[in-house]
Short mmCIF file of C-alpha atoms in Angstrom, two decimals:
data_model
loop_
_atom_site.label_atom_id
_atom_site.label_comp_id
_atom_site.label_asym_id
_atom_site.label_seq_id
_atom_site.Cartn_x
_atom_site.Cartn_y
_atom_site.Cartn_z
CA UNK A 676 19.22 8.76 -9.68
CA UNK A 677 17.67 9.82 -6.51
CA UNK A 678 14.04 8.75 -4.89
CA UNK A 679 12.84 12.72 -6.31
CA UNK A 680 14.19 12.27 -9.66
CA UNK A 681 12.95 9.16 -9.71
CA UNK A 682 9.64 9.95 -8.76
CA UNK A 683 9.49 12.49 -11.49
CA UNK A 684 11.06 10.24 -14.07
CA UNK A 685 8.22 7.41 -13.40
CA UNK A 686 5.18 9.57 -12.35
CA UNK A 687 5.39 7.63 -9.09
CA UNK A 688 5.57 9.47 -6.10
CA UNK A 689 8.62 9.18 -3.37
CA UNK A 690 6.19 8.03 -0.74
CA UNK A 691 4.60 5.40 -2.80
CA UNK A 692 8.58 4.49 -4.43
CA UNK A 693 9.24 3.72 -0.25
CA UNK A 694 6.30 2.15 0.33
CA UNK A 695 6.66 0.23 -2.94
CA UNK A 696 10.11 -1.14 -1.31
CA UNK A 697 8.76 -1.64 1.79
CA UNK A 698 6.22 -4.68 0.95
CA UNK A 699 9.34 -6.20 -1.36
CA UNK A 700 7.01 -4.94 -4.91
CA UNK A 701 10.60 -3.34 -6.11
CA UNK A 702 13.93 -4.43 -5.20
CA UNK A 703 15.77 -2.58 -2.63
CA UNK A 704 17.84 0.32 -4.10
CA UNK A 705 21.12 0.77 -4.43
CA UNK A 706 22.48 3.67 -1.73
CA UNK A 707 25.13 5.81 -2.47
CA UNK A 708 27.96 6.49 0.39
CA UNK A 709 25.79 9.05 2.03
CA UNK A 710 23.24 6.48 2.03
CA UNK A 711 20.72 8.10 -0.08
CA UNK A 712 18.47 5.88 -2.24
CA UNK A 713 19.98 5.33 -6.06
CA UNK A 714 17.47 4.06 -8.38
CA UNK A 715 18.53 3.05 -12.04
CA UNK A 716 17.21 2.05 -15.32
CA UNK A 717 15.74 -1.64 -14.21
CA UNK A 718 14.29 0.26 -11.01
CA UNK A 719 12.41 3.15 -13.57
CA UNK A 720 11.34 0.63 -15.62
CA UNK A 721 9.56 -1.66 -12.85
CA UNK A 722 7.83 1.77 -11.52
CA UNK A 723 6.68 2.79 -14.87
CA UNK A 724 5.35 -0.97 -15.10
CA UNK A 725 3.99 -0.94 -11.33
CA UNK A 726 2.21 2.98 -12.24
CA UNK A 727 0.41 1.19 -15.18
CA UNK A 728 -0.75 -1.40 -13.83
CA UNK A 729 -1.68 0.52 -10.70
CA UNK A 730 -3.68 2.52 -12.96
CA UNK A 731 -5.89 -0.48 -14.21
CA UNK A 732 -6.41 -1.17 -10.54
CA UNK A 733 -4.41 -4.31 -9.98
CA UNK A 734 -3.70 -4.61 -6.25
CA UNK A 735 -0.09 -4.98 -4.81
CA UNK A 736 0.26 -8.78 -4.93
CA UNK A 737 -1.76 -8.78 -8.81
CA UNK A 738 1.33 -6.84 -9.40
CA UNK A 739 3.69 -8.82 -7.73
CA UNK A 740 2.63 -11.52 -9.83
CA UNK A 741 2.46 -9.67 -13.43
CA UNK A 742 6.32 -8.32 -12.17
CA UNK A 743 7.26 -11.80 -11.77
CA UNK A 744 5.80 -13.26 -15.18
CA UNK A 745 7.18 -9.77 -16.66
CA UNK A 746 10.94 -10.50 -15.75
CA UNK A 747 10.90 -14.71 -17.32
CA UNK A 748 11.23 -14.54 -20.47
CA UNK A 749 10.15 -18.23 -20.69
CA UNK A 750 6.36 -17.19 -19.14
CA UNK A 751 3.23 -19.08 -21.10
CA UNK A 752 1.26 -16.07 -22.34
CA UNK A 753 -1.83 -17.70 -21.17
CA UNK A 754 -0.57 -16.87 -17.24
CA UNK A 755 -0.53 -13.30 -18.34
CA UNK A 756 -4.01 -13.73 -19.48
CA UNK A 757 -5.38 -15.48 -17.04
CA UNK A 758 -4.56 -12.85 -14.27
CA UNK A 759 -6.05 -10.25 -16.50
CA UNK A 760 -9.16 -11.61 -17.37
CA UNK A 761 -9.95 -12.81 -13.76
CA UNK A 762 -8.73 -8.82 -13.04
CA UNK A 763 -11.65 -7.77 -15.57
CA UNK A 764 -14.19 -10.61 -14.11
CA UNK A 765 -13.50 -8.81 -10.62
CA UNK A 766 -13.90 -5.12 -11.87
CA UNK A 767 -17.54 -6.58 -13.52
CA UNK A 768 -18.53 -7.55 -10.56
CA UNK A 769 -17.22 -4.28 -8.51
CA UNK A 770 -18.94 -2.10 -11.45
CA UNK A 771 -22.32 -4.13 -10.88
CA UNK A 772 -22.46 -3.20 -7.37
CA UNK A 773 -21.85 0.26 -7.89
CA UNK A 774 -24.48 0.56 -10.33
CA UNK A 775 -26.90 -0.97 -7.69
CA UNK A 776 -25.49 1.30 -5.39
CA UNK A 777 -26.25 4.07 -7.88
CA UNK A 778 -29.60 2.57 -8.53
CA UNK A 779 -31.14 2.48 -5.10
CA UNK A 780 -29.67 6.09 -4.49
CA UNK A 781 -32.04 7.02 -7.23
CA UNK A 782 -34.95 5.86 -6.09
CA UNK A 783 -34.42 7.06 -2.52
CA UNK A 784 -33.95 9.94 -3.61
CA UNK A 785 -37.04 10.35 -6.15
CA UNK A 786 -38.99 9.06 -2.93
CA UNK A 787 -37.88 12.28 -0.84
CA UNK A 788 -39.44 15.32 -0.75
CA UNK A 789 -36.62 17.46 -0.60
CA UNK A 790 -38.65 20.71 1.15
CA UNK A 791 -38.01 22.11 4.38
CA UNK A 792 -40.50 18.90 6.27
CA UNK A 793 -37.92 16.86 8.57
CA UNK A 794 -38.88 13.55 7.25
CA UNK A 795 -36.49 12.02 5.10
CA UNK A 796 -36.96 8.26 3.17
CA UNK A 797 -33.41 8.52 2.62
CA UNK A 798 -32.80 8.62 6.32
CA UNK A 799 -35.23 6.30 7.25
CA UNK A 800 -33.44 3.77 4.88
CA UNK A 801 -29.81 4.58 5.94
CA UNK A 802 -31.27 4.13 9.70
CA UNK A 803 -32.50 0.78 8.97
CA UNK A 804 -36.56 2.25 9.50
CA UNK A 805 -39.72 -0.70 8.63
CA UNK A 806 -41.24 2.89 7.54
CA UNK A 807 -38.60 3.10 4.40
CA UNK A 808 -38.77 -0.98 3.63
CA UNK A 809 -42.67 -0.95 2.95
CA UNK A 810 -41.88 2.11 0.74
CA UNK A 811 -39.76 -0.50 -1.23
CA UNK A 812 -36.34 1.26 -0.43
CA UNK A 813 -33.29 -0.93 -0.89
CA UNK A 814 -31.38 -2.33 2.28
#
């Protein structure tokens, strides 16, 4: 199957299926004579797999890793486990500063005007201004 069918069969796209090759996550494909890319069954499988877990935001070498433990039969579970709850620790943490990301956007906000004056606590505070810290804005 070519890189297009492929991409359609896996809901991976070509340029991420060449770029997937590229840093060694999937094996090299096959080529037929006219050199042209020729994925099969193992290499839909591993995209469908790489998509998903993609899709849960593991990086590239998370992935690696869950391939490898993936393909051995003879993997403890708890490896599998590991990786994923250390996966969900990280997102905690990445949530969390969003949400105080979020939360000081707030209350910069509620703190400016929003009329037609020039003077903005939300620029003051981006800029770095004493002005917005004694107003309590975050840094």
């Amino acid at each position: 199957m070519n890189i297009g069918k492929a991409a359609k069969a896996t809901g991976v796209s070509a340029k991420m299926i060449r770029y997937y090759e590229s840093v060694g996550l999937i094996r090299p494909s096959e080529r037929t004579e006219s050199n042209y890319r020729d994925f099969g069954e193992r290499d839909l499988n591993d995209l469908r797999f790489i998509r998903r877990a993609r899709g849960l935001g593991f990086s590239v070498e998370e992935i690696t890793r869950l391939l490898s433990l993936w393909r051995d039969r003879n993997r403890p579970s708890r490896e599998v486990k590991a990786l994923a709850e250390k996966h969900v620790a990280d997102l905690d943490a990445r949530i969390a500063e969003m949400q105080a990301m979020a939360d000081a956007l707030r209350d910069l906000s509620r703190c400016c005007a929003g009329d037609d004056r020039p003077d903005c606590p939300i620029l003051s505070d981006l800029a770095g201004s004493p002005a917005a810290a004694s107003r309590g804005a975050v840094q």
